Tab-separated table of C-alpha atoms in Angstrom:
chain	number	residue	atom	x	y	z
A	19	UNK	CA	0.035	-0.571	0.086
A	20	UNK	CA	3.294	2.056	0.903
A	21	UNK	CA	4.407	2.074	-2.999
A	22	UNK	CA	1.489	2.901	-4.043
A	23	UNK	CA	0.813	5.933	-1.964
A	24	UNK	CA	3.919	7.165	-2.794
A	25	UNK	CA	3.958	5.848	-6.843
A	26	UNK	CA	0.217	8.114	-7.015
A	27	UNK	CA	1.599	10.569	-4.623
A	28	UNK	CA	5.479	11.418	-5.077
A	29	UNK	CA	6.779	14.150	-3.334
A	30	UNK	CA	9.104	14.784	-6.094
A	31	UNK	CA	10.022	14.339	-9.820
A	32	UNK	CA	13.151	12.458	-8.282
A	33	UNK	CA	10.712	10.106	-5.935
A	34	UNK	CA	8.552	10.003	-9.481
A	35	UNK	CA	11.116	8.180	-10.968
A	36	UNK	CA	12.001	6.452	-8.189
A	37	UNK	CA	8.496	5.073	-7.475
A	38	UNK	CA	7.645	3.932	-10.989
A	39	UNK	CA	10.171	3.218	-13.078
A	40	UNK	CA	9.785	5.582	-15.920
A	41	UNK	CA	10.712	8.912	-17.092
A	42	UNK	CA	9.781	12.099	-14.910
A	43	UNK	CA	9.124	13.793	-18.905
A	44	UNK	CA	7.173	12.653	-21.530
A	45	UNK	CA	9.639	12.950	-24.104
A	46	UNK	CA	7.857	13.516	-28.471
A	47	UNK	CA	9.846	13.805	-31.424
A	48	UNK	CA	7.622	17.168	-31.746
A	49	UNK	CA	10.018	17.962	-28.730
A	50	UNK	CA	13.788	17.150	-30.193
A	51	UNK	CA	11.877	20.548	-33.534
A	52	UNK	CA	14.055	22.632	-32.873
A	53	UNK	CA	16.188	23.406	-36.255
A	54	UNK	CA	20.335	22.884	-35.531
A	55	UNK	CA	21.607	25.089	-37.261
A	56	UNK	CA	19.922	28.501	-36.002
A	57	UNK	CA	21.107	31.745	-36.792
A	58	UNK	CA	20.810	34.554	-34.075
A	59	UNK	CA	18.469	36.772	-34.917
A	60	UNK	CA	18.729	41.392	-34.255
A	61	UNK	CA	15.465	41.547	-31.930
A	62	UNK	CA	15.065	38.599	-30.541
A	63	UNK	CA	16.160	38.202	-26.864
A	64	UNK	CA	18.372	35.001	-25.468
A	65	UNK	CA	18.678	33.506	-22.411
A	66	UNK	CA	20.809	30.356	-20.777
A	67	UNK	CA	21.607	28.784	-18.535
A	68	UNK	CA	25.045	26.709	-17.474
A	69	UNK	CA	26.044	23.852	-15.329
A	70	UNK	CA	29.177	23.280	-14.691
A	71	UNK	CA	31.248	20.640	-14.769
A	72	UNK	CA	34.647	18.146	-15.404
A	73	UNK	CA	36.007	15.166	-14.568
A	74	UNK	CA	32.953	12.620	-14.520
A	75	UNK	CA	30.123	15.355	-15.666
A	76	UNK	CA	29.980	18.058	-18.598
A	77	UNK	CA	29.525	21.638	-18.107
A	78	UNK	CA	26.365	22.295	-20.156
A	79	UNK	CA	25.632	25.895	-20.923
A	80	UNK	CA	22.437	25.561	-23.495
A	81	UNK	CA	21.013	28.686	-25.080
A	82	UNK	CA	17.391	29.473	-25.468
A	83	UNK	CA	15.587	31.707	-27.738
A	84	UNK	CA	13.184	33.319	-25.715
A	85	UNK	CA	11.275	34.732	-28.459
A	86	UNK	CA	10.240	31.192	-30.583
A	87	UNK	CA	10.976	29.347	-27.513
A	88	UNK	CA	13.296	27.384	-29.266
A	89	UNK	CA	16.568	25.687	-28.039
A	90	UNK	CA	20.101	27.211	-30.370
A	91	UNK	CA	22.741	25.906	-29.121
A	92	UNK	CA	24.059	23.716	-26.554
A	93	UNK	CA	28.276	23.301	-25.558
A	94	UNK	CA	28.307	20.615	-23.585
A	95	UNK	CA	32.631	19.753	-22.924
A	96	UNK	CA	34.376	18.155	-20.065
A	97	UNK	CA	37.723	16.968	-19.238
A	98	UNK	CA	39.223	21.046	-20.534
A	99	UNK	CA	40.575	23.330	-17.637
A	100	UNK	CA	38.145	25.881	-16.454
A	101	UNK	CA	39.862	28.703	-18.108
A	102	UNK	CA	39.030	26.511	-21.900
A	103	UNK	CA	34.781	26.076	-20.643
A	104	UNK	CA	34.504	29.279	-19.177
A	105	UNK	CA	36.157	30.654	-22.492
A	106	UNK	CA	33.469	29.046	-24.701
A	107	UNK	CA	30.924	29.656	-22.403
A	108	UNK	CA	31.458	33.964	-23.558
A	109	UNK	CA	31.943	32.700	-27.143
A	110	UNK	CA	28.041	31.177	-26.784
A	111	UNK	CA	27.304	34.624	-24.929
A	112	UNK	CA	29.435	37.099	-27.696
A	113	UNK	CA	27.561	35.088	-30.305
A	114	UNK	CA	24.035	34.431	-29.148
A	115	UNK	CA	24.407	38.387	-27.518
A	116	UNK	CA	22.777	36.253	-24.843
A	117	UNK	CA	20.944	39.232	-22.200
A	118	UNK	CA	20.383	36.637	-19.249
A	119	UNK	CA	22.804	33.753	-18.509
A	120	UNK	CA	21.717	31.846	-14.770
A	121	UNK	CA	24.135	29.743	-13.715
A	122	UNK	CA	24.695	27.047	-11.150
A	123	UNK	CA	26.858	28.499	-8.023
A	124	UNK	CA	27.313	24.689	-6.381
A	125	UNK	CA	30.585	22.811	-5.529
A	126	UNK	CA	33.348	24.257	-8.439
A	127	UNK	CA	30.610	27.008	-9.371
A	128	UNK	CA	30.900	29.928	-7.605
A	129	UNK	CA	34.886	29.963	-8.685
A	130	UNK	CA	33.883	29.137	-11.606
A	131	UNK	CA	30.954	32.302	-11.608
A	132	UNK	CA	33.768	34.474	-9.790
A	133	UNK	CA	36.816	34.838	-12.836
A	134	UNK	CA	33.365	34.551	-15.755
A	135	UNK	CA	31.509	37.431	-14.579
A	136	UNK	CA	34.998	39.482	-15.532
A	137	UNK	CA	36.016	36.806	-18.387
A	138	UNK	CA	32.379	38.007	-19.382
A	139	UNK	CA	33.184	41.897	-19.045
A	140	UNK	CA	36.079	41.766	-20.504
A	141	UNK	CA	35.383	40.371	-23.968
A	142	UNK	CA	32.891	42.912	-23.630
A	143	UNK	CA	29.594	41.035	-23.295
A	144	UNK	CA	26.197	42.563	-21.924
A	145	UNK	CA	25.656	39.281	-20.654
A	146	UNK	CA	23.792	39.402	-16.471
A	147	UNK	CA	24.875	36.763	-15.146
A	148	UNK	CA	22.903	35.439	-12.167
A	149	UNK	CA	23.888	32.693	-9.912
A	150	UNK	CA	21.647	30.097	-9.364
A	151	UNK	CA	21.854	27.169	-6.139
A	152	UNK	CA	20.682	23.709	-6.961
A	153	UNK	CA	18.936	22.117	-3.717
A	154	UNK	CA	16.816	19.816	-3.833
A	155	UNK	CA	12.841	22.330	-3.247
A	156	UNK	CA	15.385	24.036	-6.212
A	157	UNK	CA	15.915	21.353	-8.786
A	158	UNK	CA	11.587	19.700	-7.653
A	159	UNK	CA	10.613	23.349	-8.988
A	160	UNK	CA	13.054	23.628	-11.809
A	161	UNK	CA	12.736	20.239	-13.378
A	162	UNK	CA	8.329	21.124	-12.984
A	163	UNK	CA	8.679	24.577	-14.954
A	164	UNK	CA	10.988	22.974	-17.112
A	165	UNK	CA	8.443	19.898	-17.291
A	166	UNK	CA	5.307	21.885	-17.989
A	167	UNK	CA	7.365	24.319	-20.979
A	168	UNK	CA	8.348	20.876	-23.259
A	169	UNK	CA	5.017	19.557	-22.357
A	170	UNK	CA	2.806	22.321	-22.514
A	171	UNK	CA	4.609	25.107	-23.562
A	172	UNK	CA	5.511	24.728	-26.379
A	173	UNK	CA	9.253	24.661	-25.413
A	174	UNK	CA	11.825	22.464	-29.014
A	175	UNK	CA	14.527	21.493	-27.685
A	176	UNK	CA	17.535	20.143	-30.735
A	177	UNK	CA	17.439	17.191	-31.722
A	178	UNK	CA	21.034	15.913	-29.698
A	179	UNK	CA	21.199	12.648	-28.442
A	180	UNK	CA	22.874	12.897	-25.191
A	181	UNK	CA	20.135	15.607	-24.489
A	182	UNK	CA	17.794	13.612	-25.025
A	183	UNK	CA	19.644	10.279	-23.143
A	184	UNK	CA	19.266	12.681	-20.024
A	185	UNK	CA	15.756	13.820	-20.236
A	186	UNK	CA	15.117	10.016	-20.481
A	187	UNK	CA	16.993	9.588	-17.020
């Protein structure tokens, strides 16, 4: 009975996944239909999310066109120096004229965010950098918002196989 209760009324996305054996997201091909060859548009607003990772995890930076609700770029890199990864993030922000970059501040994130702020300024990038601390509560909320954006809000992602696999897991 406790198992059925947990499955029907999960406390959070992680519990829903564990209890049901299914992924949190209901993935459809239409969610992965953003063009891979997108080019920056002058009258569009771009936002990005950044998660720093190193050896066993990836540094990932997703750029979303907030005007069209489409992913336009994905940086996914690991086993590179922190300076190299930050340089690539700066290049991405410059190319897409990213308005706001939300960066996870956990672990090495806070140190890299501090360095990245200076590097963005030195490059003449006007991107606003917003630190984000991932906690159980904030992750639950972020995943719920992503699910809503994908399933009901029309957010379309590029068809990167690794990205689809991450969402399925």
